[in-house]
Short mmCIF file of C-alpha atoms and ligand atoms in Angstrom, two decimals:
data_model
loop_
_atom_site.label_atom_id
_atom_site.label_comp_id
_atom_site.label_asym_id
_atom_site.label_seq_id
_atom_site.Cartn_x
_atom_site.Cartn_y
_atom_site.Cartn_z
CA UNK A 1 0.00 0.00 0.00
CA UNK A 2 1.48 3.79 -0.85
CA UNK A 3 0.93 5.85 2.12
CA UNK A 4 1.00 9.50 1.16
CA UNK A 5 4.05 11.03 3.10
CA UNK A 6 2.35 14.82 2.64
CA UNK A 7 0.53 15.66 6.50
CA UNK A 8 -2.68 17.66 6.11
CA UNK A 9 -0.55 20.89 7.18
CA UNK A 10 1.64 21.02 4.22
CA UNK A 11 -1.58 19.89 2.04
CA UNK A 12 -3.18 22.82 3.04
CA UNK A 13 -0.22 25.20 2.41
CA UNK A 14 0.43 23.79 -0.82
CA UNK A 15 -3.30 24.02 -1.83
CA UNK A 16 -3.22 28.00 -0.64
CA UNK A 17 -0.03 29.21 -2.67
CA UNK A 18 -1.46 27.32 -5.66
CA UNK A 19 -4.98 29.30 -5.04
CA UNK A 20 -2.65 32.49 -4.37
CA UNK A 21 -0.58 31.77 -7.28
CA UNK A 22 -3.28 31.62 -9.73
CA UNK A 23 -5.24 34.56 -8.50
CA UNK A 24 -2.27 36.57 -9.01
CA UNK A 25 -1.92 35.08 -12.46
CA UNK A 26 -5.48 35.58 -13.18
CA UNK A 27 -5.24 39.59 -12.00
CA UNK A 28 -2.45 40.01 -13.80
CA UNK A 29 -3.81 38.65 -16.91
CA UNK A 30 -7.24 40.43 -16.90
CA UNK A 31 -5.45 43.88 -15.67
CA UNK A 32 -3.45 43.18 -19.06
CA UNK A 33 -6.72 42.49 -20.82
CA UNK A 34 -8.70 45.06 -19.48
CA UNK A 35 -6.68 48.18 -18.90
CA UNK A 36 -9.67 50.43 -19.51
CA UNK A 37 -13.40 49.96 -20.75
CA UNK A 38 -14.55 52.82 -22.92
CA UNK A 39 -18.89 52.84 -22.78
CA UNK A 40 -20.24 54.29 -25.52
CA UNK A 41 -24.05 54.07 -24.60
CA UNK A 42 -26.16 55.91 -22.79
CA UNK A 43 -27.45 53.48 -20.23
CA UNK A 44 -24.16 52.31 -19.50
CA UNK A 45 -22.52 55.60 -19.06
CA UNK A 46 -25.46 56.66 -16.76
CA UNK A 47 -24.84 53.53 -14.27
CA UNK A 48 -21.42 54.24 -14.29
CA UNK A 49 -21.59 57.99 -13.02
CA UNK A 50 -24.87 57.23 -11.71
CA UNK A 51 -24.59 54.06 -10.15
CA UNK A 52 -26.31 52.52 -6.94
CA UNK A 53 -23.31 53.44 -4.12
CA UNK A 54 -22.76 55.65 -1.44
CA UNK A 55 -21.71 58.72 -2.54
CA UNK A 56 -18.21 58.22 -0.36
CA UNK A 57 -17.95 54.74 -2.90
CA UNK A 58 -18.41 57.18 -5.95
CA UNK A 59 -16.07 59.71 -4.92
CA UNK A 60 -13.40 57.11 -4.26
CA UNK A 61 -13.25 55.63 -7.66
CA UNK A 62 -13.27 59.05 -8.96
CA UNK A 63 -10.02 59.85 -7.04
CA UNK A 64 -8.39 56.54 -8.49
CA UNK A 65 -9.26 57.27 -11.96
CA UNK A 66 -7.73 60.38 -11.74
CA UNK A 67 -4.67 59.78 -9.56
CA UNK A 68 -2.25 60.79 -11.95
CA UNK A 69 -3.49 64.56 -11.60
CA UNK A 70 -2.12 64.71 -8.04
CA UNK A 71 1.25 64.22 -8.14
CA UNK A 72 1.07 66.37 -11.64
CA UNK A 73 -0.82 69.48 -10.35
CA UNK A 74 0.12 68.89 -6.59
CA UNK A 75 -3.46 69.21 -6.04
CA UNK A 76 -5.45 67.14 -3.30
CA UNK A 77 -9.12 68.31 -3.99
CA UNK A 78 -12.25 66.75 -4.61
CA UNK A 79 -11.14 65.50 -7.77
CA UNK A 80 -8.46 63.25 -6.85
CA UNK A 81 -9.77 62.86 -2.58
CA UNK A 82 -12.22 60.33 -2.01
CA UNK A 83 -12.93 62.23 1.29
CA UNK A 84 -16.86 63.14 1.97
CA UNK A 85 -15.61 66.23 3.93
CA UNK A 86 -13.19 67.52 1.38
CA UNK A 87 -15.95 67.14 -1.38
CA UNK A 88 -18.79 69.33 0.40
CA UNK A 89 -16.06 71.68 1.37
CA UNK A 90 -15.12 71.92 -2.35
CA UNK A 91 -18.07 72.44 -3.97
CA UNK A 92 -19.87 75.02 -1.44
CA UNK A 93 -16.66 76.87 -2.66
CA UNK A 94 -16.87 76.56 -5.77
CA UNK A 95 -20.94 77.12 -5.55
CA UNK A 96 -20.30 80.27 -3.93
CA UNK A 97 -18.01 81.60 -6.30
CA UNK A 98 -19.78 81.52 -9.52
CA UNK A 99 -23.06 82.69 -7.32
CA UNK A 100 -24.38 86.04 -8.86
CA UNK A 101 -24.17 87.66 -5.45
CA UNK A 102 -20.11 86.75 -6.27
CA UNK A 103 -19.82 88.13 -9.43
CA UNK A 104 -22.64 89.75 -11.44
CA UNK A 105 -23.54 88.89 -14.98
CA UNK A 106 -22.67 92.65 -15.65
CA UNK A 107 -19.22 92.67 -14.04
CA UNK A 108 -17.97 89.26 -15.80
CA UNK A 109 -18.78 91.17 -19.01
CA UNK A 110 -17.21 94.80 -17.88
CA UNK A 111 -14.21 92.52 -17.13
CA UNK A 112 -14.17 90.18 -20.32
CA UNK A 113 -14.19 93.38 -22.44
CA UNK A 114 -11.96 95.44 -20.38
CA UNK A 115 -9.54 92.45 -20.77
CA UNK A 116 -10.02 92.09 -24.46
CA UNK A 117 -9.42 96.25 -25.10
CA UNK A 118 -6.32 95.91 -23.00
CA UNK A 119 -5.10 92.73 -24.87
CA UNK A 120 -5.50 94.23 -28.40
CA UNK A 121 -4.35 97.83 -27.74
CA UNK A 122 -1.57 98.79 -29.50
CA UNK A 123 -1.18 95.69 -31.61
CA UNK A 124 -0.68 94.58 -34.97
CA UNK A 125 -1.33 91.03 -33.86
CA UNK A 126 -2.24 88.08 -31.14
CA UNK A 127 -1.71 84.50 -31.33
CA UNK A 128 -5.30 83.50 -31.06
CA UNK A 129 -5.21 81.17 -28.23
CA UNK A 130 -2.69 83.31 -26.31
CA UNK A 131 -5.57 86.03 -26.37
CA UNK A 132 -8.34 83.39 -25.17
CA UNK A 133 -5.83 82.25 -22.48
CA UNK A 134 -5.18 85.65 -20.91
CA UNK A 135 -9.04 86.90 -21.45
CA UNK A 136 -10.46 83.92 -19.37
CA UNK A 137 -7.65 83.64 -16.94
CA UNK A 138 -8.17 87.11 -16.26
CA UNK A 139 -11.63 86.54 -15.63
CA UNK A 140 -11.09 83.91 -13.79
CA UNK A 141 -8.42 85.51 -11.65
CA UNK A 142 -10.35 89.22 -11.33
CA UNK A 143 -13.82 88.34 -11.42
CA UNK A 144 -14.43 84.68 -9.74
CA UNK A 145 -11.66 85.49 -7.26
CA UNK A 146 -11.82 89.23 -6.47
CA UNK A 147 -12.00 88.64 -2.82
CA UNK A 148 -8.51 86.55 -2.50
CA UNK A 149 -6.30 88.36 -5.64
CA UNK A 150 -3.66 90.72 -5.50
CA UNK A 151 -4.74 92.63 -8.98
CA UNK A 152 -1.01 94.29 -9.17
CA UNK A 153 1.18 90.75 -8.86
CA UNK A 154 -0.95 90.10 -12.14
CA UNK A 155 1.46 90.55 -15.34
CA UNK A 156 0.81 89.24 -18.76
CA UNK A 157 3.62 87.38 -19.35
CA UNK A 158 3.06 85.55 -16.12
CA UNK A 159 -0.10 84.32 -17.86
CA UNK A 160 1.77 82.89 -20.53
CA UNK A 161 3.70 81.01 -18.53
CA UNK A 162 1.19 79.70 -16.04
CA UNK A 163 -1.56 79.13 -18.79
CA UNK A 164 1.64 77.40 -21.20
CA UNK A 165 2.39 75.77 -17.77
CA UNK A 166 -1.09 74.22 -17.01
CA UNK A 167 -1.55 72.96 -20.60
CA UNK A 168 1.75 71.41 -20.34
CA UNK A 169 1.11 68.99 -17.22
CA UNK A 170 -1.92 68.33 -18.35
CA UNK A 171 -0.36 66.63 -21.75
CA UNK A 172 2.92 65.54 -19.55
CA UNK A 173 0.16 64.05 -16.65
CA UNK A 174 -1.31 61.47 -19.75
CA UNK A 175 2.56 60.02 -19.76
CA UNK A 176 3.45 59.78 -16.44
CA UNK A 177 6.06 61.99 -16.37
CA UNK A 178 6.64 64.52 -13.75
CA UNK A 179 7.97 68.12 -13.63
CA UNK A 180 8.13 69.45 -10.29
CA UNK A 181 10.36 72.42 -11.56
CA UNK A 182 7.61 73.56 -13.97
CA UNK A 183 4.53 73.11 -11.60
CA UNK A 184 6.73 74.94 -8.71
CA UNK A 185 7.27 77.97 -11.72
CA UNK A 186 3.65 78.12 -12.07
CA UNK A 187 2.52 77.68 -8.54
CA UNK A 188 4.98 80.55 -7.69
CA UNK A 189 2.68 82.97 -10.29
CA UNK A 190 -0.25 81.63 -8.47
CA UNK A 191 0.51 82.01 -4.91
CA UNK A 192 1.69 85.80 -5.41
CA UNK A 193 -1.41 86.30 -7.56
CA UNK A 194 -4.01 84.65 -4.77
CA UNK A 195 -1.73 85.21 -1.76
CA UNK A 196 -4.26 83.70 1.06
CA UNK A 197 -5.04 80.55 -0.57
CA UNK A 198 -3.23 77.89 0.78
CA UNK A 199 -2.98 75.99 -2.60
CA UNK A 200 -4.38 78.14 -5.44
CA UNK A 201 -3.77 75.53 -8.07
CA UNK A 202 -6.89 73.40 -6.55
CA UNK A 203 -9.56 76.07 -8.04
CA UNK A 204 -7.67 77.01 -11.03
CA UNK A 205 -7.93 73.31 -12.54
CA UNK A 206 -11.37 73.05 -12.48
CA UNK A 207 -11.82 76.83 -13.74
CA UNK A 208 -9.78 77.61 -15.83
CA UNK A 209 -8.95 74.48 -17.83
CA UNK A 210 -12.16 73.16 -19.63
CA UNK A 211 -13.33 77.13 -19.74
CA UNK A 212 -10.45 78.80 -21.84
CA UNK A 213 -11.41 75.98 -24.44
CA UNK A 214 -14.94 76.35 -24.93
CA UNK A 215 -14.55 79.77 -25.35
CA UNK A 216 -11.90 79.30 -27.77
CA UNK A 217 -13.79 76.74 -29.98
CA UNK A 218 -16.55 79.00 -29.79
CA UNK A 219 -15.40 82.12 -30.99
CA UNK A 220 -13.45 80.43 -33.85
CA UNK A 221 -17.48 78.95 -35.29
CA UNK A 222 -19.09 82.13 -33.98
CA UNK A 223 -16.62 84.79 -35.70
CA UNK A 224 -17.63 84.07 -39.25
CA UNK A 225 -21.56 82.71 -38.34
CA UNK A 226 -23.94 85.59 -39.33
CA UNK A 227 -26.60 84.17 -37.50
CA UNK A 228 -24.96 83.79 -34.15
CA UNK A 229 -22.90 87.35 -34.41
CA UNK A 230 -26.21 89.33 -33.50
CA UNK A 231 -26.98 86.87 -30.97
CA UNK A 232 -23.45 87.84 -28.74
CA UNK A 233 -23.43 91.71 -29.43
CA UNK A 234 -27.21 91.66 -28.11
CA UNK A 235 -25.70 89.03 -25.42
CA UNK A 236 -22.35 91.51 -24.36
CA UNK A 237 -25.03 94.56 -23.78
CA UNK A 238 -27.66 92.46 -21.82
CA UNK A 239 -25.48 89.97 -20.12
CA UNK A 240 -28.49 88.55 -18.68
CA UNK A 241 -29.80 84.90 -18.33
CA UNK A 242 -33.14 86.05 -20.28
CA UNK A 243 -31.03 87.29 -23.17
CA UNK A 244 -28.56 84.24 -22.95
CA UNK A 245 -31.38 81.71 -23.18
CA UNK A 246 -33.95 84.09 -25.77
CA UNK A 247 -34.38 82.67 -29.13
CA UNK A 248 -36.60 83.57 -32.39
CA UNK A 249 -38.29 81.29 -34.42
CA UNK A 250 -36.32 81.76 -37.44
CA UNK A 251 -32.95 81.63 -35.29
CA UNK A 252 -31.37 79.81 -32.27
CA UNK A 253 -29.89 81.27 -28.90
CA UNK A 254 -26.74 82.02 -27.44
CA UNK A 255 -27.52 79.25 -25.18
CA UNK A 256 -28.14 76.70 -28.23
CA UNK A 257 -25.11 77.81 -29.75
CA UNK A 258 -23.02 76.70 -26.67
CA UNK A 259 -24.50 73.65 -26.02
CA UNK A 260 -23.67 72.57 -29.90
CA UNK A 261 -20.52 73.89 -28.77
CA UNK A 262 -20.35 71.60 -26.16
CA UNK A 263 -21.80 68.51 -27.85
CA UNK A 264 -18.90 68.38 -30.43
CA UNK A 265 -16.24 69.48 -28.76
CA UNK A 266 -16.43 68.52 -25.20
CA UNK A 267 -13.78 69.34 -23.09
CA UNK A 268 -14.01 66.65 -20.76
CA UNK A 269 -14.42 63.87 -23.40
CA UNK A 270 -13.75 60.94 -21.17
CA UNK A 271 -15.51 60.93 -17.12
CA UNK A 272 -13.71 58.11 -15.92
CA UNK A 273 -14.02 55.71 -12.37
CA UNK A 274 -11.82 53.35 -10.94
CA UNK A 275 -14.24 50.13 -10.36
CA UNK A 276 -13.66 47.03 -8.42
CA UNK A 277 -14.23 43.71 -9.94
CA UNK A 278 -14.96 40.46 -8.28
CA UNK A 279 -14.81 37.39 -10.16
CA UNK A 280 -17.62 34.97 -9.04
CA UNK A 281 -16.43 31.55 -8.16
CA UNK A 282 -15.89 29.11 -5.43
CA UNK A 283 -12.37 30.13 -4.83
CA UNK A 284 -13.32 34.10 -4.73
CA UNK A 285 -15.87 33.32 -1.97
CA UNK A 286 -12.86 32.66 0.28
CA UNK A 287 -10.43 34.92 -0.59
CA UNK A 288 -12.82 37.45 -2.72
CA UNK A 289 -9.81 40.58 -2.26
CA UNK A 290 -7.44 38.24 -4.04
CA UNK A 291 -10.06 37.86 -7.06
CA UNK A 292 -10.74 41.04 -7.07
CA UNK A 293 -9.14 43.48 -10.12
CA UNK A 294 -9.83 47.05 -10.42
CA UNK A 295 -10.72 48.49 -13.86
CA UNK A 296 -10.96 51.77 -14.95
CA UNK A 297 -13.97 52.24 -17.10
CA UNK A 298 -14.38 55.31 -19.40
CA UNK A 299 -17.65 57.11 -20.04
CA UNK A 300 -17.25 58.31 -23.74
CA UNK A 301 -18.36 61.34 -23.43
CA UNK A 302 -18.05 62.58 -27.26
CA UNK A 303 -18.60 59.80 -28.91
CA UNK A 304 -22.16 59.47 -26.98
CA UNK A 305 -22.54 62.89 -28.12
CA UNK A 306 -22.54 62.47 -31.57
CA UNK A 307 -24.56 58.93 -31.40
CA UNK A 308 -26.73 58.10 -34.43
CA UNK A 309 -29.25 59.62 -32.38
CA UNK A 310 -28.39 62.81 -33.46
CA UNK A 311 -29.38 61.84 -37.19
CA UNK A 312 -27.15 61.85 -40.11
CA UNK A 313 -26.39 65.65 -39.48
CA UNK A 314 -24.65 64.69 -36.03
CA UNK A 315 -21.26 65.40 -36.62
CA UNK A 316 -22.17 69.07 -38.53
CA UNK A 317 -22.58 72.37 -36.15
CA UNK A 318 -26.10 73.32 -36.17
CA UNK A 319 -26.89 75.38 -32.93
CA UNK A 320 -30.47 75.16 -34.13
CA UNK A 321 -30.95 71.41 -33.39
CA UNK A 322 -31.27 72.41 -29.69
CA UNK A 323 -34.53 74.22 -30.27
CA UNK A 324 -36.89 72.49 -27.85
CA UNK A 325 -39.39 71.82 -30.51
CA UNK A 326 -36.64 69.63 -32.78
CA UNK A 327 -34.72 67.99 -29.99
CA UNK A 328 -36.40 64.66 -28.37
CA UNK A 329 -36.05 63.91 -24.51
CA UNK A 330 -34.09 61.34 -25.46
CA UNK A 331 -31.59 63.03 -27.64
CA UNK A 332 -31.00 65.66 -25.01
CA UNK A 333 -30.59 62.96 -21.90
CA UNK A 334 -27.22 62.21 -23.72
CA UNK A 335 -25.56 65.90 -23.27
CA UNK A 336 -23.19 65.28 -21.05
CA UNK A 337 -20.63 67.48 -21.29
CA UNK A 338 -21.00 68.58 -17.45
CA UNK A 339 -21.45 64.66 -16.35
CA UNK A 340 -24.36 62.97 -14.65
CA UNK A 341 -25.47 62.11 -11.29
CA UNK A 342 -24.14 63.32 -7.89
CA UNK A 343 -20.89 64.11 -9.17
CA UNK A 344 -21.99 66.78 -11.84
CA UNK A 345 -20.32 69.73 -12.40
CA UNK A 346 -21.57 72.56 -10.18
CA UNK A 347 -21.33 74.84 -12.84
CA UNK A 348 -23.52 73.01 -15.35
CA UNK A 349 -25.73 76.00 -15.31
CA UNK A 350 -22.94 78.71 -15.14
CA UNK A 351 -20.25 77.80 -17.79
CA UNK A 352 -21.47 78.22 -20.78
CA UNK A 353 -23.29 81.75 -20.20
CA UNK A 354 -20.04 82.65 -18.74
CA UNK A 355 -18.14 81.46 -21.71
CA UNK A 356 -20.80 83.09 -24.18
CA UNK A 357 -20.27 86.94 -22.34
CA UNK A 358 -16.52 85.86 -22.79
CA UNK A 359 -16.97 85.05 -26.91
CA UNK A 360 -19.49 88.18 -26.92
CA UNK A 361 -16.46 90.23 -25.97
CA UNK A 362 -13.94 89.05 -28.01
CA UNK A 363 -16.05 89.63 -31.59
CA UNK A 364 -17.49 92.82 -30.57
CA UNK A 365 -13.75 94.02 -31.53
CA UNK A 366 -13.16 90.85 -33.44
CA UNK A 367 -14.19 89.90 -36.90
CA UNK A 368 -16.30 91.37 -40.19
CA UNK A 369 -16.34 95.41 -40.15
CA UNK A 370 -14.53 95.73 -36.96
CA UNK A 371 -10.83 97.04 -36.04
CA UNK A 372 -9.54 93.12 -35.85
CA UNK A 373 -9.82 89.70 -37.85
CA UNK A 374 -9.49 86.63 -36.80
CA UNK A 375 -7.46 84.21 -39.28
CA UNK A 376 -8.26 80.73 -39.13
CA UNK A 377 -5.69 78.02 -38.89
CA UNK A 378 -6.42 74.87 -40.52
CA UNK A 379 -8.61 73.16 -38.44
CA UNK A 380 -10.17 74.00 -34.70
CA UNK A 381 -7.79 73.12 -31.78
CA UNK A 382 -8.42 71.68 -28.64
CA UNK A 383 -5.60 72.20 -25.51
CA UNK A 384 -3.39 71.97 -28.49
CA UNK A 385 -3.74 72.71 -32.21
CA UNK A 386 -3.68 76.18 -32.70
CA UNK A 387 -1.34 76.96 -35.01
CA UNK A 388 -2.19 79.23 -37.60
CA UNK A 389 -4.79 80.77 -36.02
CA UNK A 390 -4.34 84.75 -35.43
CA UNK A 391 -6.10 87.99 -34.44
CA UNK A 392 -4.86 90.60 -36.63
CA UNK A 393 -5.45 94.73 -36.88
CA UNK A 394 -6.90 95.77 -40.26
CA UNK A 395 -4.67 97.80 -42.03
C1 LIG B 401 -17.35 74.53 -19.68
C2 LIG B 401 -16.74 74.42 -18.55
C3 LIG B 401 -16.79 73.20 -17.67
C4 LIG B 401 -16.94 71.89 -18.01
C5 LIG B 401 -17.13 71.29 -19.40
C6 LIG B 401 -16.91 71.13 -16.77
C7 LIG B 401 -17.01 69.75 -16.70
C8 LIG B 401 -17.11 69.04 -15.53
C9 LIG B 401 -17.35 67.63 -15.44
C10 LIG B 401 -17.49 66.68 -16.62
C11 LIG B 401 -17.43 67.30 -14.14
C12 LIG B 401 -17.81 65.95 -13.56
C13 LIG B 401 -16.60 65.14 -13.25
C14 LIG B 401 -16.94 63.75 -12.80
O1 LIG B 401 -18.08 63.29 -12.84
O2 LIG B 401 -15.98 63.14 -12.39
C15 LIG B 401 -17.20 68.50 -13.37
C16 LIG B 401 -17.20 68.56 -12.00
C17 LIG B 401 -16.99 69.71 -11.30
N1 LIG B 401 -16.80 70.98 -11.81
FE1 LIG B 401 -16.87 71.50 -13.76
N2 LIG B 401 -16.76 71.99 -15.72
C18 LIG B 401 -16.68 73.27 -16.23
C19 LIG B 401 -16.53 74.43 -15.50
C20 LIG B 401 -16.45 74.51 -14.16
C21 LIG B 401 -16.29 75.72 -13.40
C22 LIG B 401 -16.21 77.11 -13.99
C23 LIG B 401 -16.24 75.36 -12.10
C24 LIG B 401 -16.06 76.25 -10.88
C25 LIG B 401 -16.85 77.02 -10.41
C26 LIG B 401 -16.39 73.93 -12.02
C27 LIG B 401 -16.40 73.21 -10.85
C28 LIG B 401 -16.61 71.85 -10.77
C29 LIG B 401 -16.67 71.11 -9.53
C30 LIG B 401 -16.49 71.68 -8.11
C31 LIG B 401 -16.92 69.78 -9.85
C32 LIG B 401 -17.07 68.61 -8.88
C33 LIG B 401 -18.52 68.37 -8.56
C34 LIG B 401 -18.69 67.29 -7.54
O3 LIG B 401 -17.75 66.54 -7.29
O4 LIG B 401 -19.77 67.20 -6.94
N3 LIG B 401 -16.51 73.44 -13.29
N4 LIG B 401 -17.02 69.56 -14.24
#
C-alpha cells in the first residue's frame, strides 16, 4: 500500500499558494486584458456615473481614476480625494463663487471686455489662443476670485507662462512623467497672484482648464456665423440669463449655440471611475480581495454625443438642433458634457453663459467690419492645435 508522506498541514499550504498563485496570475492577466473599458451608450454611461453606491464609494473611484493629476498638479481636492468632507467643502466653494451675489452677470462682461481692449491695444497682432488664455484667466483671476487676488502681482507674461504651464502637465500628466520644476514655476505665479489661498492651483484646474477651451472653440465657429454674431453683441449689452437663453423662431440662442458647442467638442471627453471587480467563483468566496481586479472604465463622453441619435447631421454644427421643438427627450438625456449624477459639475448652469459673455467680448472688436480679424488656422484646436490661427489689426 502507498501511504502518502504529505501531513494535512503542508496539504493545506500547498493548496493555498497554488490558489494564491493563480489569482495573481489571473489579475495580472485580466489587468493586461482590461486596462480600460470605454462605454459608448447611454445606459451604461449613466450607471457608471450614476450608479447605486454611497456617494463616499463614488467619490473614491473618482479619485483613483484620476490619480495621476495629483502628483502632476500637486493638487489634493475633490477631484483626486475620495474624502466626503473635502468634497462638500469643495463644492460650497466653488458654488459660492460663480453665485451672482459673487460676481454679477454685468461685471464678468465689464471685465471680459476690459480684458479684451487691453489685450488688443496697441497691436498689430495676437496668437489667437494666447488672447483666449489671458481673457479667461483674467476673468477667472479678477472676477471669480476678487476677494482673494492681489490685482497688481498680475502681469501678462506671467499668464503665458502659467496658462503654457497648465496645458503642459496636463499633456505631460497622460505620460506619467513629472515636472516638479515647472509646476513649482507656475505655482509661484499663483501664490503671489491669490496670496491667502493655501494651494491656489486646486480652483484654477477646475476653472480655468475646460473654460479657456470652450470659449476658444466657440469664438473660432461664432466669428464668421452671421446668425450667431447678433446673438453675442445683443448678449455683451444684456449679459443677462433672459437674453442668454432668448431665441426667435427663425434663429437659435446664445444658449443653443453653446451647447452645440459643447456637444462636439467637449472638453471633458472621457468621465472616468476606478471600479472594483470580483470574479464569481468558489475560490473568490474565500479569498474574494485576491479575485478582485480594479478596472478603470471610461464614459465616452463625445462619442455618446454624436450617437446616431443625433441623425445623419450629427457630426455638422447646427446650434439650431437644440430648439426644444426639434430635440427629443431622449436626444437631449445624452448631453453630457458637465457629467451625470451626484458628481456633476456645479457649474452646469454657469459655464457656458459665462463662456458666451466671454466670446461676446472678443467679436465685438473681433471679426467682419470691426478694427480686428481673426485668421483661421487649418482646423479647430483643442488644448493643443492652434497653429495658424491669429487675431490681426486691419490695415
Ligand atoms: C465649460 C466648462 C466646464 C466643463 C465642461 C466642466 C465639466 C465638468 C465635469 C465633466 C465634471 C464631472 C466630473 C466627474 O463626474 O468626475 C465636473 C465637475 C466639477 N466641476 Fe466643472 N466643468 C466646467 C466648468 C467649471 C467651473 C467654472 C467650475 C467652478 C466654479 C467647475 C467646478 C466643478 C466642480 C467643483 C466639480 C465637482 C462636482 C462634484 O464633485 O460634486 N466646473 N465639471
Amino acid at each position: 500500500m502507498i501511504q502518502s508522506t504529505m501531513s494535512p498541514y503542508y496539504a493545506y499550504v500547498a493548496f493555498a499558494l497554488l490558489c494564491t498563485s493563480y489569482a495573481c496570475y489571473y489579475n495580472y492577466c485580466s489587468r493586461r486584458r482590461n486596462d480600460l473599458v470605454r462605454l459608448t451608450s447611454l445606459d451604461d454611461i449613466e450607471h457608471l456615473l450614476s450608479p447605486p453606491v454611497s456617494l463616499t464609494a463614488q467619490l473614491q473611484s473618482r479619485a483613483l481614476a484620476n490619480a495621476r493629476l495629483k502628483p502632476a498638479f500637486g493638487i489634493d481636492s475633490t477631484f483626486v480625494n475620495g474624502d466626503l468632507a473635502a468634497h462638500g467643502a469643495f463644492t460650497r466653494f466653488a458654488i459660492n463663487l460663480i453665485s451672482p451675489r459673487n460676481l454679477p452677470w454685468s461685471r464678468l462682461a465689464d471685465i471680459a471686455k476690459g480684458t479684451v481692449t487691453v489685450q488688443l491695444c496697441d497691436r498689430g497682432s495676437i496668437p489667437f489662443d494666447t488672447l483666449v488664455r489671458r481673457l479667461v484667466m483674467y476673468v477667472i483671476l479678477v472676477g471669480l476670485l476678487e476677494e482673494y487676488v492681489d490685482e497688481s502681482a498680475i502681469a501678462v507674461d506671467d499668464i503665458d507662462l502659467v496658462t503654457g504651464g497648465i496645458n503642459e502637465l496636463w499633456a505631460l500628466s497622460k505620460t506619467s512623467t513629472y515636472r516638479p520644476d515647472l509646476l513649482e514655476e507656475v505655482n509661484m505665479r499663483l501664490r503671489c497672484w491669490l496670496p491667502n489661498m493655501t494651494n491656489p492651483m486646486e480652483i484654477i484646474i477646475p476653472t480655468y482648464e475646460t473654460m479657456w477651451r470652450v470659449v476658444a472653440v466657440a469664438t473660432a465657429l461664432g466669428h464668421d456665423n452671421t446668425q450667431a454674431i447678433p446673438l453675442f453683441s445683443a448678449l455683451l449689452q444684456q449679459p443677462t440669463t433672459e437674453r442668454y437663453r432668448q431665441c426667435t423662431d427663425d434663429s437659435f440662442s446664445a444658449d443653443a449655440f453653446m451647447q452645440e458647442v459643447l456637444r462636439l467638442y467637449p472638453p471633458t471627453r472621457r468621465i472616468s471611475r476606478v471600479v472594483p471587480v470580483t470574479t464569481s467563483s468558489i475560490l473568490s468566496r474565500f479569498c474574494p480581495r485576491l479575485f478582485t481586479r480594479y478596472i478603470t472604465f471610461a464614459a465616452d463622453v463625445e462619442a455618446l454625443q454624436c450617437d446616431s441619435l443625433w441623425a445623419n447631421s450629427r457630426r455638422e454644427f447646427d446650434p439650431s438642433r437644440h430648439h426644444l421643438q426639434r430635440s427629443t427627450e431622449q436626444q437631449r438625456k445624452t448631453l453630457l458634457a458637465f457629467g451625470t449624477g451626484k458628481l456633476t459639475c456645479v457649474a452646469k448652469n454657469w459655464a457656458p453663459q459665462a463662456a458666451a459673455i466671454m466670446v461676446a467680448a472678443i467679436l465685438d472688436q473681433v471679426g467682419a467690419e470691426k478694427d480686428f480679424a481673426l485668421e483661421p488656422g487649418k482646423a479647430i484646436g483643442g488644448r493643443e492645435g492652434w497653429e495658424g490661427w491669429f487675431v490681426q489689426r486691419r490695415l
